[in-house]
PDB file of C-alpha atoms in Angstrom:
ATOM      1  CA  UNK L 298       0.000   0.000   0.000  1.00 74.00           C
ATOM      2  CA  UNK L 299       1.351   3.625  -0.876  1.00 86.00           C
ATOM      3  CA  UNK L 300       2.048   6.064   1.828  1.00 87.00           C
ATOM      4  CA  UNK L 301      -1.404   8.148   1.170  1.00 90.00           C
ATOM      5  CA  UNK L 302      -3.202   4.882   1.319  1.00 92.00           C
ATOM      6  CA  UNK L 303      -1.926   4.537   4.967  1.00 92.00           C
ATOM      7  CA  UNK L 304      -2.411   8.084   6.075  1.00 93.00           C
ATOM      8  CA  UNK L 305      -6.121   7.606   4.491  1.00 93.00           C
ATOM      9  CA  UNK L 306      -6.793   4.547   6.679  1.00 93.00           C
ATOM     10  CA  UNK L 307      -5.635   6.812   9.670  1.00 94.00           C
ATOM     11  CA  UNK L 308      -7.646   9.414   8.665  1.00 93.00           C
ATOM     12  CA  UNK L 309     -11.356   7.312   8.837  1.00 92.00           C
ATOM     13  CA  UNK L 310      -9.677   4.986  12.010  1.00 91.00           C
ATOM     14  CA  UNK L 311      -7.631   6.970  13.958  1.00 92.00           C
ATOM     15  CA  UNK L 312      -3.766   6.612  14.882  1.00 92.00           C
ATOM     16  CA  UNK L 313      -3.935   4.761  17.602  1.00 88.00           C
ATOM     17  CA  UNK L 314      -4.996   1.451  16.499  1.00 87.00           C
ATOM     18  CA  UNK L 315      -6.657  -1.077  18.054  1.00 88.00           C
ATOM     19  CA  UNK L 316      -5.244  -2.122  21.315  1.00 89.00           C
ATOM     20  CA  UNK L 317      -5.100   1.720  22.394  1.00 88.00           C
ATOM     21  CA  UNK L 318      -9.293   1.816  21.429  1.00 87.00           C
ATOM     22  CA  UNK L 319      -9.596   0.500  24.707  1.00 86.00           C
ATOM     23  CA  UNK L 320      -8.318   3.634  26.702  1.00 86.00           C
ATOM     24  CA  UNK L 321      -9.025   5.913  24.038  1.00 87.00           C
ATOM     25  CA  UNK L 322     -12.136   5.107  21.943  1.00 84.00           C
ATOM     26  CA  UNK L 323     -12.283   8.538  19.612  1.00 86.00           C
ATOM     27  CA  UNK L 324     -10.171   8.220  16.638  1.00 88.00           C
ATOM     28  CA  UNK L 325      -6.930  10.412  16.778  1.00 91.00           C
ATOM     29  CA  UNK L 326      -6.722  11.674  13.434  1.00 91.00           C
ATOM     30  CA  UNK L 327      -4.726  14.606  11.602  1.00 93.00           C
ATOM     31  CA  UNK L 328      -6.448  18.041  11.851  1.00 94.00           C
ATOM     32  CA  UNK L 329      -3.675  19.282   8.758  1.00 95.00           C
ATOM     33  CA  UNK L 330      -0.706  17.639   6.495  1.00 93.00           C
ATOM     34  CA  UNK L 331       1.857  19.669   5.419  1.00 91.00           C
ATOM     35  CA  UNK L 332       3.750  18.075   2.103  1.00 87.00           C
ATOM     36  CA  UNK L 333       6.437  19.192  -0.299  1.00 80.00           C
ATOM     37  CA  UNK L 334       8.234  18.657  -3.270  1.00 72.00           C
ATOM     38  CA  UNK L 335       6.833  17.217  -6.431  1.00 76.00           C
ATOM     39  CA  UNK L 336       3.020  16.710  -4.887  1.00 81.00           C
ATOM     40  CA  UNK L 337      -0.054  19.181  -6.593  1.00 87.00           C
ATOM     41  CA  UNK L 338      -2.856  20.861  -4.735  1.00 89.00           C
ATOM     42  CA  UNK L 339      -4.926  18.231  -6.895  1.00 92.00           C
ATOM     43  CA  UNK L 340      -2.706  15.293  -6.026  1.00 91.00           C
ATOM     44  CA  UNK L 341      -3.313  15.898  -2.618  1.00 92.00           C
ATOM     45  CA  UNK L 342      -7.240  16.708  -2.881  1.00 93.00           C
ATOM     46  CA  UNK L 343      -6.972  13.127  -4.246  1.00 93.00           C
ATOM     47  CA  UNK L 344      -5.534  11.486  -1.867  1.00 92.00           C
ATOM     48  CA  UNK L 345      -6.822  12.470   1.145  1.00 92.00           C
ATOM     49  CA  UNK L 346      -9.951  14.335   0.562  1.00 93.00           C
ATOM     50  CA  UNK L 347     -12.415  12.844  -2.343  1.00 93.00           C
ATOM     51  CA  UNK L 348     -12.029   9.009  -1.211  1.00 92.00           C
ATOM     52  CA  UNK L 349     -12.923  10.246   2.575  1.00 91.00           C
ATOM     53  CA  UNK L 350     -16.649   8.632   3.794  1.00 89.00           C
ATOM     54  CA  UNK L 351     -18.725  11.461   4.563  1.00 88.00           C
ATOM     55  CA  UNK L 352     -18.444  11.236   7.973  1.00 87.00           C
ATOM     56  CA  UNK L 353     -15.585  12.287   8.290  1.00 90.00           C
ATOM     57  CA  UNK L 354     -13.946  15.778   8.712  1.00 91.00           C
ATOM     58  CA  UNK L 355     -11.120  15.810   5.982  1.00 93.00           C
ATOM     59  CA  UNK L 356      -8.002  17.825   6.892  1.00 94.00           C
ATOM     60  CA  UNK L 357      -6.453  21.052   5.869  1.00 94.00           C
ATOM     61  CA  UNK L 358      -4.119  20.695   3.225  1.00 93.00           C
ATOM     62  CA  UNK L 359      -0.878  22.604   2.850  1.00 91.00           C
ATOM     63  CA  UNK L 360       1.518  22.541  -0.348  1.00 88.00           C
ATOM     64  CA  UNK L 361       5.475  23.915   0.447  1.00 84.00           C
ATOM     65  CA  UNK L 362       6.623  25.299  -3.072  1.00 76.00           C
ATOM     66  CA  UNK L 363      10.154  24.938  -1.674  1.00 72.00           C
ATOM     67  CA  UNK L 364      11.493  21.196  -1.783  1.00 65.00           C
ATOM     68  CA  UNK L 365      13.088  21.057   1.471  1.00 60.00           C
ATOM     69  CA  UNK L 366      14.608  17.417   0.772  1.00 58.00           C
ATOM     70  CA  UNK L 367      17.872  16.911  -1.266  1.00 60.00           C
ATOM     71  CA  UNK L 368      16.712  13.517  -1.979  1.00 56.00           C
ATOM     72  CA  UNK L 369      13.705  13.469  -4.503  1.00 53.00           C
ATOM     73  CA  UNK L 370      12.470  11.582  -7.247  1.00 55.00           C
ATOM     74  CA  UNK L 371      15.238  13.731  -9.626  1.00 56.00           C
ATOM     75  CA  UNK L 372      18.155  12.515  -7.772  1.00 55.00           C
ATOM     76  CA  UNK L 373      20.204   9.679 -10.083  1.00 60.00           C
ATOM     77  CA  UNK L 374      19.390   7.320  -6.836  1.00 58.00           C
ATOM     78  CA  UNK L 375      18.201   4.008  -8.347  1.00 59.00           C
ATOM     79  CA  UNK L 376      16.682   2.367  -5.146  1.00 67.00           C
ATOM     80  CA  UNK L 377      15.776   3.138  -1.741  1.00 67.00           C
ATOM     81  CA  UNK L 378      17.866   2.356   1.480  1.00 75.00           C
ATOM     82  CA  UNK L 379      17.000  -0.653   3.155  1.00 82.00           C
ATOM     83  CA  UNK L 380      16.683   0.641   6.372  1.00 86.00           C
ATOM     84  CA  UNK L 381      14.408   2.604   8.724  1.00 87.00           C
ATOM     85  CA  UNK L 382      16.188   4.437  11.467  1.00 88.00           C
ATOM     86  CA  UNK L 383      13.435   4.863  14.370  1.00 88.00           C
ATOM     87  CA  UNK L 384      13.121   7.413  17.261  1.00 84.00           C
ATOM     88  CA  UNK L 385      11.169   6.493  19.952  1.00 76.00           C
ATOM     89  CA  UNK L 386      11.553   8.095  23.714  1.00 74.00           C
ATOM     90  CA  UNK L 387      14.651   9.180  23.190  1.00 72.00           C
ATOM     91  CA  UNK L 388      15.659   5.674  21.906  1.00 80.00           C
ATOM     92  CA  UNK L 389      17.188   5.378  18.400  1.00 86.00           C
ATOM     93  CA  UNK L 390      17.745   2.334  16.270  1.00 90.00           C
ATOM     94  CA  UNK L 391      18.377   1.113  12.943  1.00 90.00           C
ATOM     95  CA  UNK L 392      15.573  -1.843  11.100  1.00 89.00           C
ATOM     96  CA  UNK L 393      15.696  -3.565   7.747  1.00 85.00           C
ATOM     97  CA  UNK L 394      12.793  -2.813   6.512  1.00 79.00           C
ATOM     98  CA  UNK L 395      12.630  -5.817   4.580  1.00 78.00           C
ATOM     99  CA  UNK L 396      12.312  -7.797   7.696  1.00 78.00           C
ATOM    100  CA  UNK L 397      11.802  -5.499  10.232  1.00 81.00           C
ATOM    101  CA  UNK L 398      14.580  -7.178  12.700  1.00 84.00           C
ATOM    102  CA  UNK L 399      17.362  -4.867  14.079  1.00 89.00           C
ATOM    103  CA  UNK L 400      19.831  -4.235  11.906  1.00 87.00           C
ATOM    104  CA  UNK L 401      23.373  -6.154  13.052  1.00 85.00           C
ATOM    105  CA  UNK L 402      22.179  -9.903  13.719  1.00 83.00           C
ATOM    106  CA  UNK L 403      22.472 -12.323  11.749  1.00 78.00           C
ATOM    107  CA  UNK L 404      20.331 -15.366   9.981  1.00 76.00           C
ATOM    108  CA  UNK L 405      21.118 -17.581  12.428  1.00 79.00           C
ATOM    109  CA  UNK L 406      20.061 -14.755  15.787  1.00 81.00           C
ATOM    110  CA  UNK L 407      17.641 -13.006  13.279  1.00 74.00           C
ATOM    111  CA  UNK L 408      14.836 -15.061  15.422  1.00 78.00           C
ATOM    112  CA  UNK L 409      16.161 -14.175  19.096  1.00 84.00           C
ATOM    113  CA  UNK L 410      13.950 -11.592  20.923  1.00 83.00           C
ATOM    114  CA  UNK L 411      17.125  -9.316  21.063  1.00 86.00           C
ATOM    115  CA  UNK L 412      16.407  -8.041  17.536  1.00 88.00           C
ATOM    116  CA  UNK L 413      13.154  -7.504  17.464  1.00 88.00           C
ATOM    117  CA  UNK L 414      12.274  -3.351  17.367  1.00 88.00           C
ATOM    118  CA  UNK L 415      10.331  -1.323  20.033  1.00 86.00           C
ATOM    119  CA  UNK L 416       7.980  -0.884  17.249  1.00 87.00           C
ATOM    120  CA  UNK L 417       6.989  -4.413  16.318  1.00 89.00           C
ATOM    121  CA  UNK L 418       4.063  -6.085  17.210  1.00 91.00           C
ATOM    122  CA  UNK L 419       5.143  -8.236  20.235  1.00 91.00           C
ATOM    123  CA  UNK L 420       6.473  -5.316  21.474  1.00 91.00           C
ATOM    124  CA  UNK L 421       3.704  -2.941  21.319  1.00 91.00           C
ATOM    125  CA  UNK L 422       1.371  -5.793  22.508  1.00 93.00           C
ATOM    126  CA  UNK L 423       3.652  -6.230  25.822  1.00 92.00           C
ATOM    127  CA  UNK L 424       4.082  -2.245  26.136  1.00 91.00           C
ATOM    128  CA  UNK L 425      -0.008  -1.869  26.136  1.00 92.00           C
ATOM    129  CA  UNK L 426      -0.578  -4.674  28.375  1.00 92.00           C
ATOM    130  CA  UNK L 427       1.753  -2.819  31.049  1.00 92.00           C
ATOM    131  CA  UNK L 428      -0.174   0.501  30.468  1.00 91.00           C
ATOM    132  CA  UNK L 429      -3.535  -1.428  30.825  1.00 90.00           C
ATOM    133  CA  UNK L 430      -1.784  -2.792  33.894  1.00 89.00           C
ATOM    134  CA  UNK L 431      -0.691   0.942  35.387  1.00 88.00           C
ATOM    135  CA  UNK L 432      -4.082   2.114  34.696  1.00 87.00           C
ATOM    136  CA  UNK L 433      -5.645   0.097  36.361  1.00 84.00           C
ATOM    137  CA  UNK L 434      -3.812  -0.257  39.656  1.00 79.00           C
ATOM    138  CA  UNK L 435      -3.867   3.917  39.737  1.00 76.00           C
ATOM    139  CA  UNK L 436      -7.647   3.885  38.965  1.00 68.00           C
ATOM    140  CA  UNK L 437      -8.052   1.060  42.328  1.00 56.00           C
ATOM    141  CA  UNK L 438      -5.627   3.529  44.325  1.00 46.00           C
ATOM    142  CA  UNK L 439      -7.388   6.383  43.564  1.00 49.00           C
ATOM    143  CA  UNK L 440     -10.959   5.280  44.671  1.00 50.00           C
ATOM    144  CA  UNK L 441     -12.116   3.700  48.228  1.00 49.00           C
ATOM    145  CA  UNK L 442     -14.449   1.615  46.635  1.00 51.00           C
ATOM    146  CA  UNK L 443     -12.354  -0.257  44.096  1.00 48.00           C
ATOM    147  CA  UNK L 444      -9.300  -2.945  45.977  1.00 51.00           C
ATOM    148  CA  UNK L 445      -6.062  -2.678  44.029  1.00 50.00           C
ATOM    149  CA  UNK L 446      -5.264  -6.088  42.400  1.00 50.00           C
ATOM    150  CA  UNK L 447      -2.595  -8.220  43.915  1.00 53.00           C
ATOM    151  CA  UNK L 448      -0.274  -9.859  41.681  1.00 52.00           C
ATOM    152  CA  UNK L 449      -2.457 -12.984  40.202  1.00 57.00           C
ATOM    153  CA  UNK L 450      -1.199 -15.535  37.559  1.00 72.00           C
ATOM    154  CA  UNK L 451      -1.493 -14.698  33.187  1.00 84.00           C
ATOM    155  CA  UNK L 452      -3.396 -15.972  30.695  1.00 87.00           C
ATOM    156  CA  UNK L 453      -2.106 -16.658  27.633  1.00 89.00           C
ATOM    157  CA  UNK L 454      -3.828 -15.467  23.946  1.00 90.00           C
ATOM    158  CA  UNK L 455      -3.335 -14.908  20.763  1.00 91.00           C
ATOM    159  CA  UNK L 456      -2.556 -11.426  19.491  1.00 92.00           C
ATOM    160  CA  UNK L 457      -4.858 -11.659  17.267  1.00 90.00           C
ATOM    161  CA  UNK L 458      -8.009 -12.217  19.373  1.00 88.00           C
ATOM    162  CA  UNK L 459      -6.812  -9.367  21.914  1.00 89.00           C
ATOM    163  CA  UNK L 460      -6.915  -6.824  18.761  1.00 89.00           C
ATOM    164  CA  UNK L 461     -10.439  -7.864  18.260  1.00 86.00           C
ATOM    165  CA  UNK L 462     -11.539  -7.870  22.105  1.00 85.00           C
ATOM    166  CA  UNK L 463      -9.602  -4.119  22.576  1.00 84.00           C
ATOM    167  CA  UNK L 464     -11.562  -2.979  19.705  1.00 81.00           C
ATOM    168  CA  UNK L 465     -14.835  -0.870  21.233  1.00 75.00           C
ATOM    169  CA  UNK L 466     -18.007  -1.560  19.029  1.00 76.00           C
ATOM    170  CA  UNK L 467     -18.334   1.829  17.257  1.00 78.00           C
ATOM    171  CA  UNK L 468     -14.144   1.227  16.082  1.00 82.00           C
ATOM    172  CA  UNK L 469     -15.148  -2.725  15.515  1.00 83.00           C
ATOM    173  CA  UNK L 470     -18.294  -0.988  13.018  1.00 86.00           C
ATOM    174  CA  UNK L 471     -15.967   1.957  11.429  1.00 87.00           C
ATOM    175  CA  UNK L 472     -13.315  -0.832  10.611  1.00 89.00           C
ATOM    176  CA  UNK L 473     -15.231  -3.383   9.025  1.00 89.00           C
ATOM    177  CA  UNK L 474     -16.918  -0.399   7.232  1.00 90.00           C
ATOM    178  CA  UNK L 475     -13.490   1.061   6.105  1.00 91.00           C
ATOM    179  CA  UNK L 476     -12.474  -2.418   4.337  1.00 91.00           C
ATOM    180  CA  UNK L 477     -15.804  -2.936   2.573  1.00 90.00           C
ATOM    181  CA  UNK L 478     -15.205   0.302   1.121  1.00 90.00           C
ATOM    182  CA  UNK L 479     -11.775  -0.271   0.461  1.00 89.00           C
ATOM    183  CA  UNK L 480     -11.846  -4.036  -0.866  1.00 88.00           C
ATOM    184  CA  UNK L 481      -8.638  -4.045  -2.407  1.00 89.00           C
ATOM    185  CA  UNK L 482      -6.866  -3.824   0.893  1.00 88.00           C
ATOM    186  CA  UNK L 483      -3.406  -5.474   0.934  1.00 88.00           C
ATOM    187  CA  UNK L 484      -3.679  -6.961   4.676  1.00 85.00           C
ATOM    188  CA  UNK L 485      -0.787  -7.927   6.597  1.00 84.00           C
ATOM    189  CA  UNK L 486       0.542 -12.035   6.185  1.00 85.00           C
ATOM    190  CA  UNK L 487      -1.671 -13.754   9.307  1.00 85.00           C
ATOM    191  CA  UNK L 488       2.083 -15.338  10.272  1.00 85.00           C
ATOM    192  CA  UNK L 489       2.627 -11.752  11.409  1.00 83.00           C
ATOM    193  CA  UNK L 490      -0.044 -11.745  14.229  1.00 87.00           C
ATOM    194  CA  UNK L 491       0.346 -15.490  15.113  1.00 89.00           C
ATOM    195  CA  UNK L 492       1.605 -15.006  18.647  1.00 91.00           C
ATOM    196  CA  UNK L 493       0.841 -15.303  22.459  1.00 92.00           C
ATOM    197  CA  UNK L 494       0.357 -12.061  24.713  1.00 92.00           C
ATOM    198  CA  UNK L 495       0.292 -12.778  28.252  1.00 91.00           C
ATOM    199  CA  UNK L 496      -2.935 -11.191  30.129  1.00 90.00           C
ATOM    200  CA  UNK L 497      -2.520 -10.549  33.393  1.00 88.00           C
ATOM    201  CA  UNK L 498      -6.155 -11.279  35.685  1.00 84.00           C
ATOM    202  CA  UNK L 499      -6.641  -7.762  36.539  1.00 83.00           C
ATOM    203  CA  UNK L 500      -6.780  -6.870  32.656  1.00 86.00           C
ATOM    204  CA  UNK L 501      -9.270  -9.783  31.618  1.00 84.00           C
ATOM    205  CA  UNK L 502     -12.705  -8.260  32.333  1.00 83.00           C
ATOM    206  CA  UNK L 503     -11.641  -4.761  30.828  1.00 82.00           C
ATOM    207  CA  UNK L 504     -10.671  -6.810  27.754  1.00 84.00           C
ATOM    208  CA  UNK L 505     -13.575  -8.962  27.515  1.00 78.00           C
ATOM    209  CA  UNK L 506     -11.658 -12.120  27.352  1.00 78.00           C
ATOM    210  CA  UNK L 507     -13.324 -14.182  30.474  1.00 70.00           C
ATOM    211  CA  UNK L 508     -14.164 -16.922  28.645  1.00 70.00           C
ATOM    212  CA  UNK L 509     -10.704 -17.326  28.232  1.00 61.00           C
ATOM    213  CA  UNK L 510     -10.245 -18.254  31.788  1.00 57.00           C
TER     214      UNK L 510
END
């Protein structure tokens, strides 16, 4: 999918995905885009304004004359770099973006947890399962009438299913709404999302997922 394809899907869904639904059910979208370089006014309108549903509130559009990047579709460059260099909380690192493992292992430690980025699934999945976690505790410590949870044993399940549970019914709705419209949809391989999350107790009723006790 092209980069205005993406941004378009953020636009009707919101930024903050699924698993984040759950704390914050209101899509986060962009009130403006700012883009340079070879792009038109029409281009743009194209992109990110006539394929919106109604519904939705399209952004303000702004077009820099000045190309502020040395690198553009005129430079003699013949291919892209491989890699993506990330900032994330004043963390830095370098991915192939090929395979989206840290760049510096090897085949043979490509698989070890060490190289996976902060910014790949299993690792957003842990990170929102400790903010779930934090939320929770500081919501029981803030009011007499709910106990804090002591530590109580995980369940395990599948990425997967906790992306649909997280999902509030008015995101579940606008998504399935968002890919009838856009059929064509190049979805992600399901080997990608075929993992375990561990679920501590405390987060299981918030999540929906007692049955899975």
């Amino acid at each position: 999918m092209s980069c205005s394809d993406k941004i378009l899907r953020w636009l009707c869904l919101g930024i903050q995905g699924a698993l984040l639904s759950t704390l914050i059910p209101l899509p986060i979208t962009f009130a403006s885009i700012t883009t340079s370089g070879p792009a038109t006014e029409e281009s743009l309108n194209r992109a990110f304004v006539l394929r919106l549903p109604e519904h939705v509130v399209p952004p303000k559009l702004f077009l820099l004359k000045e190309n502020r990047f040395e690198c553009n579709r005129q430079s003699n460059r013949s291919s892209g770099c491989g890699c993506a260099v990330i900032w994330c909380d004043q963390l830095q690192e370098c991915v192939l973006s090929a395979s989206g493992r840290l760049r510096g292992f090897t085949k043979q430690s490509a698989h070890s947890p060490k190289s996976q980025s902060i910014v790949c699934k299993r690792k957003l999945a842990d990170k929102f399962i400790e903010t779930l976690s934090l939320c929770i505790n500081t919501t029981a410590l803030s009011s007499p009438n709910i106990e804090s949870q002591p530590p109580q044993a995980e369940i395990s399940v599948q990425y997967q299913q906790l992306k649909q549970n997280a999902l509030c019914a008015a995101q579940y709705t606008a998504k399935l709404e968002f890919f009838k419209r856009f059929s064509n949809w190049v979805r992600s391989p399901p080997a990608t999302s075929s993992f375990d999350v561990a679920i501590p107790r405390a987060c299981v009723d918030i999540l929906g997922l007692k049955d899975k006790i």
